[in-house]
Tab-separated table of C-alpha atoms in Angstrom:
chain	number	residue	atom	x	y	z
A	1	MET	CA	129.199	112.160	118.274
A	2	LEU	CA	130.608	111.025	114.835
A	3	LEU	CA	132.702	107.905	114.478
A	4	ASP	CA	135.947	107.505	113.079
A	5	HIS	CA	135.644	103.755	112.226
A	6	PRO	CA	132.623	101.803	111.111
A	7	PRO	CA	130.551	100.043	113.763
A	8	THR	CA	130.441	96.404	114.196
A	9	LEU	CA	128.185	94.560	111.388
A	10	PRO	CA	124.859	93.038	113.029
A	11	ARG	CA	125.171	89.074	113.061
A	12	GLU	CA	122.259	88.387	110.903
A	13	ALA	CA	122.834	89.330	107.449
A	14	ALA	CA	120.801	92.010	105.839
A	15	ASP	CA	118.510	91.476	102.635
A	16	PRO	CA	121.202	91.825	99.864
A	17	ALA	CA	118.966	93.921	97.483
A	18	PHE	CA	118.261	95.987	100.777
A	19	ARG	CA	122.226	96.801	101.418
A	20	HIS	CA	122.463	97.503	97.566
A	21	ASP	CA	120.029	99.766	97.126
A	22	ILE	CA	120.719	101.512	100.253
A	23	LEU	CA	124.711	101.813	99.630
A	24	ALA	CA	123.823	102.621	95.890
A	25	GLY	CA	121.457	105.347	96.749
A	26	LEU	CA	123.716	107.097	99.418
A	27	SER	CA	126.584	107.242	97.170
A	28	ARG	CA	124.528	109.071	94.417
A	29	THR	CA	124.559	112.828	93.809
A	30	PRO	CA	122.149	113.846	94.877
A	31	LYS	CA	121.474	111.263	97.371
A	32	ALA	CA	118.000	108.869	96.698
A	33	THR	CA	116.658	105.549	97.799
A	34	PRO	CA	113.935	103.448	96.661
A	35	PRO	CA	110.642	103.633	98.584
A	36	ILE	CA	109.849	100.201	98.711
A	37	TRP	CA	112.258	99.810	101.776
A	38	PHE	CA	110.265	101.889	103.794
A	39	TYR	CA	107.996	98.968	104.388
A	40	ASP	CA	109.389	96.737	107.378
A	41	GLN	CA	106.982	95.586	109.897
A	42	ARG	CA	107.275	99.087	111.903
A	43	GLY	CA	107.229	101.023	108.322
A	44	SER	CA	103.924	98.878	107.626
A	45	GLU	CA	102.351	99.877	110.715
A	46	LEU	CA	103.186	103.722	110.397
A	47	PHE	CA	101.817	103.615	106.760
A	48	GLU	CA	98.634	102.235	107.951
A	49	ALA	CA	98.429	105.059	110.749
A	50	ILE	CA	99.258	107.585	107.698
A	51	THR	CA	95.970	106.391	105.924
A	52	ASP	CA	93.860	107.339	108.864
A	53	LEU	CA	94.834	111.016	109.130
A	54	PRO	CA	92.362	113.734	108.369
A	55	GLU	CA	95.032	115.025	105.886
A	56	TYR	CA	95.217	111.997	103.933
A	57	TYR	CA	92.659	111.728	101.470
A	58	PRO	CA	93.589	108.803	99.447
A	59	THR	CA	92.516	105.959	101.527
A	60	ARG	CA	89.080	107.217	102.371
A	61	THR	CA	88.381	108.745	99.033
A	62	GLU	CA	89.384	105.256	97.000
A	63	MET	CA	87.433	103.444	100.080
A	64	GLY	CA	84.463	105.825	99.287
A	65	LEU	CA	84.866	104.732	95.436
A	66	LEU	CA	84.639	101.131	96.349
A	67	GLU	CA	81.814	101.270	98.515
A	68	ARG	CA	79.616	103.262	95.864
A	69	HIS	CA	80.907	101.293	93.040
A	70	ALA	CA	81.846	97.716	93.599
A	71	GLY	CA	78.366	96.725	92.788
A	72	GLU	CA	79.186	97.735	89.199
A	73	LEU	CA	82.370	95.412	88.502
A	74	PRO	CA	80.754	91.829	88.443
A	75	GLY	CA	78.752	93.059	85.168
A	76	LEU	CA	82.241	94.175	83.870
A	77	THR	CA	84.606	91.529	84.905
A	78	GLY	CA	82.322	88.782	85.576
A	79	ARG	CA	82.468	86.596	88.556
A	80	ARG	CA	84.995	83.911	89.827
A	81	ARG	CA	88.307	85.490	88.675
A	82	ALA	CA	91.285	85.195	90.815
A	83	VAL	CA	92.151	88.344	92.404
A	84	VAL	CA	95.702	89.174	92.437
A	85	GLU	CA	96.704	92.394	94.825
A	86	PHE	CA	99.767	94.133	94.383
A	87	GLY	CA	101.117	95.727	97.555
A	88	ALA	CA	98.563	94.339	99.645
A	89	GLY	CA	99.511	95.661	103.065
A	90	SER	CA	96.658	95.347	105.276
A	91	ALA	CA	94.104	94.845	102.848
A	92	ARG	CA	91.622	96.840	104.184
A	93	LYS	CA	90.058	97.919	100.909
A	94	THR	CA	90.104	94.355	99.554
A	95	PRO	CA	86.984	93.075	101.279
A	96	LEU	CA	84.791	95.391	99.404
A	97	LEU	CA	86.220	94.133	96.259
A	98	LEU	CA	85.707	90.282	97.231
A	99	ARG	CA	82.236	90.901	98.272
A	100	ALA	CA	81.116	92.252	94.943
A	101	ILE	CA	82.865	89.776	92.470
A	102	ASP	CA	82.599	86.602	94.223
A	103	PRO	CA	86.360	85.637	93.420
A	104	ALA	CA	87.699	82.170	93.253
A	105	ALA	CA	90.838	82.745	94.888
A	106	TYR	CA	92.721	85.816	96.660
A	107	VAL	CA	96.396	86.324	95.919
A	108	PRO	CA	97.996	88.962	98.080
A	109	ILE	CA	101.492	90.178	96.983
A	110	ASP	CA	103.691	92.139	99.428
A	111	ILE	CA	107.275	92.653	100.635
A	112	SER	CA	106.744	92.559	104.141
A	113	GLY	CA	105.884	89.129	105.433
A	114	ASP	CA	104.855	89.199	108.860
A	115	PHE	CA	102.205	91.951	107.823
A	116	LEU	CA	100.951	90.133	105.033
A	117	GLN	CA	100.749	86.675	107.006
A	118	SER	CA	98.643	88.695	109.511
A	119	SER	CA	96.292	90.571	107.072
A	120	SER	CA	95.880	87.311	104.955
A	121	ALA	CA	94.967	85.032	108.018
A	122	ALA	CA	92.006	88.013	108.741
A	123	LEU	CA	90.961	87.477	105.519
A	124	ALA	CA	90.901	83.907	105.513
A	125	ALA	CA	88.634	84.055	108.339
A	126	ALA	CA	86.603	86.668	106.760
A	127	PHE	CA	85.807	84.890	103.789
A	128	PRO	CA	85.608	81.024	104.571
A	129	GLY	CA	85.970	78.801	101.676
A	130	LEU	CA	88.116	81.357	99.598
A	131	PRO	CA	91.337	80.182	98.774
A	132	VAL	CA	93.857	82.806	100.149
A	133	LEU	CA	97.199	82.425	98.894
A	134	PRO	CA	99.772	84.932	99.731
A	135	VAL	CA	103.314	85.545	98.020
A	136	VAL	CA	105.899	87.607	99.977
A	137	GLY	CA	107.894	89.414	97.248
A	138	ASP	CA	108.626	92.553	95.589
A	139	PHE	CA	106.247	93.029	92.706
A	140	LEU	CA	108.789	95.229	90.922
A	141	GLY	CA	110.949	91.959	90.701
A	142	ASP	CA	110.500	88.491	89.136
A	143	LEU	CA	107.605	86.778	90.581
A	144	ALA	CA	105.782	83.604	90.081
A	145	LEU	CA	101.775	83.164	90.926
A	146	PRO	CA	100.476	80.199	92.868
A	147	SER	CA	100.032	77.318	90.453
A	148	ALA	CA	96.464	76.930	92.251
A	149	ILE	CA	95.390	79.763	89.811
A	150	ALA	CA	97.064	78.777	86.771
A	151	ASN	CA	94.006	78.239	84.632
A	152	LEU	CA	91.713	80.883	86.446
A	153	PRO	CA	90.993	84.328	84.669
A	154	ARG	CA	92.613	86.880	86.760
A	155	LEU	CA	91.809	90.390	88.089
A	156	GLY	CA	94.687	92.574	89.162
A	157	PHE	CA	93.947	94.789	91.951
A	158	PHE	CA	96.428	97.627	92.590
A	159	PRO	CA	94.749	100.353	94.703
A	160	GLY	CA	96.447	103.391	96.722
A	161	SER	CA	97.971	105.020	93.723
A	162	THR	CA	101.150	103.156	94.344
A	163	ILE	CA	101.905	103.352	90.571
A	164	GLY	CA	102.714	106.989	91.267
A	165	ASN	CA	105.626	106.173	93.329
A	166	MET	CA	107.271	105.492	89.878
A	167	ALA	CA	108.474	107.647	87.256
A	168	PRO	CA	106.370	107.584	84.195
A	169	ASP	CA	108.841	105.296	82.331
A	170	ALA	CA	109.304	102.955	85.274
A	171	ALA	CA	105.511	102.792	85.589
A	172	VAL	CA	104.761	101.772	82.170
A	173	ASP	CA	107.843	99.057	82.563
A	174	LEU	CA	105.764	97.847	85.799
A	175	LEU	CA	102.122	97.835	84.046
A	176	ARG	CA	103.766	95.779	81.082
A	177	ALA	CA	105.352	93.589	83.640
A	178	ILE	CA	101.772	93.246	85.338
A	179	ARG	CA	100.359	92.724	82.002
A	180	ARG	CA	102.681	89.962	81.336
A	181	LEU	CA	102.010	88.184	84.839
A	182	LEU	CA	98.546	88.204	84.681
A	183	GLY	CA	98.114	86.981	80.975
A	184	GLU	CA	95.524	86.982	78.293
A	185	GLY	CA	92.214	87.731	79.046
A	186	SER	CA	93.189	89.459	82.505
A	187	MET	CA	91.879	92.958	83.894
A	188	LEU	CA	93.219	95.307	86.135
A	189	LEU	CA	91.615	97.643	88.876
A	190	ILE	CA	94.090	100.160	89.581
A	191	GLY	CA	93.693	103.443	91.900
A	192	MET	CA	95.566	106.959	90.437
A	193	ASP	CA	95.898	110.259	92.434
A	194	ARG	CA	94.886	113.283	90.665
A	195	ILE	CA	96.617	116.628	90.468
A	196	LYS	CA	95.262	119.140	92.677
A	197	ASP	CA	95.697	122.372	94.827
A	198	ALA	CA	99.612	121.873	95.903
A	199	ASP	CA	98.854	123.040	99.678
A	200	ARG	CA	96.548	120.121	99.780
A	201	LEU	CA	99.043	117.844	98.608
A	202	ILE	CA	102.050	119.109	100.565
A	203	ALA	CA	99.526	118.565	103.649
A	204	ALA	CA	98.888	114.997	103.044
A	205	TYR	CA	102.505	114.101	102.937
A	206	ASP	CA	103.367	116.475	105.784
A	207	ASP	CA	100.680	115.884	108.537
A	208	SER	CA	100.062	117.971	111.600
A	209	GLN	CA	100.669	114.863	113.845
A	210	GLY	CA	104.161	114.022	112.365
A	211	VAL	CA	103.234	110.374	111.583
A	212	THR	CA	104.637	110.858	107.909
A	213	ALA	CA	107.597	112.278	109.317
A	214	ALA	CA	108.009	108.877	111.586
A	215	PHE	CA	107.424	106.988	108.506
A	216	ASN	CA	110.143	108.589	106.552
A	217	LEU	CA	112.710	108.461	109.485
A	218	ASN	CA	111.972	105.001	110.223
A	219	LEU	CA	114.012	104.222	107.140
A	220	LEU	CA	117.291	105.397	108.802
A	221	THR	CA	116.274	103.162	111.977
A	222	ARG	CA	116.021	100.451	109.503
A	223	ILE	CA	119.506	101.206	108.204
A	224	ASN	CA	121.180	101.111	111.287
A	225	ARG	CA	119.612	97.847	112.613
A	226	GLU	CA	119.866	95.794	109.316
A	227	LEU	CA	123.123	97.600	107.695
A	228	GLY	CA	125.144	97.955	111.110
A	229	GLY	CA	124.679	101.895	110.398
A	230	ASN	CA	125.439	104.722	112.984
A	231	VAL	CA	123.180	107.306	111.215
A	232	PRO	CA	122.360	110.041	113.694
A	233	LEU	CA	118.307	110.305	113.629
A	234	ASP	CA	118.486	113.432	115.644
A	235	ALA	CA	120.245	114.983	112.332
A	236	PHE	CA	117.607	114.879	109.891
A	237	VAL	CA	114.148	116.412	109.267
A	238	HIS	CA	111.257	115.321	107.267
A	239	ARG	CA	110.300	117.568	104.153
A	240	ALA	CA	107.268	117.143	101.559
A	241	ILE	CA	108.000	119.110	98.466
A	242	TRP	CA	105.484	119.505	95.465
A	243	ASN	CA	107.734	119.442	92.232
A	244	ASP	CA	105.378	121.100	89.649
A	245	GLY	CA	107.454	120.659	86.705
A	246	LYS	CA	106.992	116.943	87.328
A	247	ALA	CA	103.741	116.752	88.877
A	248	ARG	CA	104.897	114.926	92.034
A	249	ILE	CA	104.973	115.055	95.831
A	250	GLU	CA	108.624	114.508	96.846
A	251	MET	CA	109.644	113.081	100.117
A	252	HIS	CA	112.918	114.155	101.552
A	253	LEU	CA	115.401	113.867	104.812
A	254	GLU	CA	117.057	116.598	104.968
A	255	ALA	CA	120.616	116.868	106.932
A	256	SER	CA	120.097	119.739	109.463
A	257	ARG	CA	123.823	119.745	109.962
A	258	ALA	CA	126.915	118.880	108.287
A	259	LEU	CA	127.408	115.039	109.315
A	260	ASP	CA	129.233	111.687	108.598
A	261	PHE	CA	128.196	108.240	109.258
A	262	HIS	CA	128.856	104.731	108.273
A	263	VAL	CA	126.427	102.255	106.713
A	264	ALA	CA	127.485	98.466	106.030
A	265	GLY	CA	131.106	99.438	106.714
A	266	ARG	CA	131.262	102.463	104.236
A	267	ARG	CA	131.533	106.081	105.495
A	268	PHE	CA	129.200	108.986	103.771
A	269	HIS	CA	129.458	112.585	104.293
A	270	MET	CA	126.218	114.895	104.044
A	271	ALA	CA	126.258	118.609	104.011
A	272	ALA	CA	123.821	120.965	106.165
A	273	GLY	CA	120.768	121.070	103.989
A	274	GLU	CA	121.377	118.033	101.549
A	275	THR	CA	118.910	115.552	101.396
A	276	ILE	CA	117.965	111.943	100.807
A	277	HIS	CA	115.171	111.721	98.388
A	278	THR	CA	113.202	108.748	99.399
A	279	GLU	CA	109.776	109.074	97.714
A	280	SER	CA	107.705	110.671	94.721
A	281	SER	CA	104.222	110.450	94.548
A	282	HIS	CA	103.243	111.420	90.720
A	283	LYS	CA	99.778	112.739	90.018
A	284	TYR	CA	98.165	112.222	87.101
A	285	GLY	CA	95.215	114.245	85.160
A	286	MET	CA	92.458	112.265	83.545
A	287	ARG	CA	94.111	112.124	80.370
A	288	ASP	CA	97.611	111.172	81.449
A	289	ALA	CA	96.179	108.328	83.386
A	290	ARG	CA	94.826	106.854	80.460
A	291	LEU	CA	97.970	107.549	78.198
A	292	LEU	CA	99.774	105.413	80.704
A	293	LEU	CA	97.477	102.634	81.111
A	294	ARG	CA	97.620	102.153	77.135
A	295	ALA	CA	101.592	102.562	77.294
A	296	GLY	CA	101.477	99.788	79.687
A	297	ARG	CA	99.205	97.347	77.353
A	298	TRP	CA	96.063	98.171	79.598
A	299	ASP	CA	93.049	99.417	77.533
A	300	PRO	CA	90.737	101.565	79.727
A	301	VAL	CA	87.153	100.016	80.390
A	302	ARG	CA	85.362	102.419	82.988
A	303	GLU	CA	86.817	105.155	85.673
A	304	TRP	CA	85.108	106.331	88.767
A	305	THR	CA	86.141	109.237	90.457
A	306	ASP	CA	84.728	111.247	93.608
A	307	PRO	CA	82.787	114.438	93.374
A	308	GLU	CA	85.661	116.663	94.250
A	309	GLY	CA	88.064	114.900	91.620
A	310	LEU	CA	90.664	113.870	93.988
A	311	PHE	CA	91.357	110.327	93.061
A	312	SER	CA	90.645	108.015	90.283
A	313	MET	CA	89.759	104.202	89.956
A	314	ILE	CA	90.124	102.939	86.862
A	315	LEU	CA	89.193	99.286	85.329
A	316	ALA	CA	91.372	98.206	82.180
A	317	ARG	CA	91.642	95.264	79.975
A	318	ALA	CA	94.828	93.304	78.864
A	319	GLY	CA	95.406	94.981	75.850
A	320	GLU	CA	97.736	94.166	72.838
């Protein structure tokens, strides 16, 4: 049932950035919200479940690349660097890297604090003697690295093709920000998803078990919980679309009927068939990926890909 008046707002104040981004995104035409807000505790758990799905090839492909090629890294990066991981999540790929390069410290960065603390504790137990220095925060915003690594050479680790969630101009800005944060002499190991058959791409973002749909819809649950919303969850369906012109998969939440709802005291209307664009995942060809890195002030050093050419892992050095 639609309400004529906004519901009572929750007692606990929501993250101001979350409130701002959601209200701004729902006020846009077309509506769109940043994908970073998927990752509350439940969203992080659902994403980890997605990575184990048979349709979702990126995680197992990148894991395979690390298993096969991590032994080459010490000869390219040297040992005893501080590893700084962007969007660490469960850090399931990280042990493969840490075992290979014998780091001096490990700094995982993630926006989901509870999830980050859990994964950091597990890594600290698995690597006794390794300083594990978690940083809770949005790596798209202003961050400061721990003072304990101030004098150490650094290796950025940005797996999972998270860079694809940004439009190319924003991706370049982020790469330059990472370059500034890591500093002179730093290196970056980054994952990038390749352009491939559209049916395979869509299946990876619209799995048969509905886990990706639950991940997408969880954003609405979070909005209702943290922003005092009354968004009717049963009025939305998950959509995954390949946008060939922009070489990206788009995830949308589509309204199945005309509806009105409130969020943080503001009223919104959606027509039947109207969508909230919740995520884009850009895919890159080999030359595209290298051009993107160079524009972001990183010089590619080595690239590895799987036999099917599904996914790339690229090592780059801080450029001028």
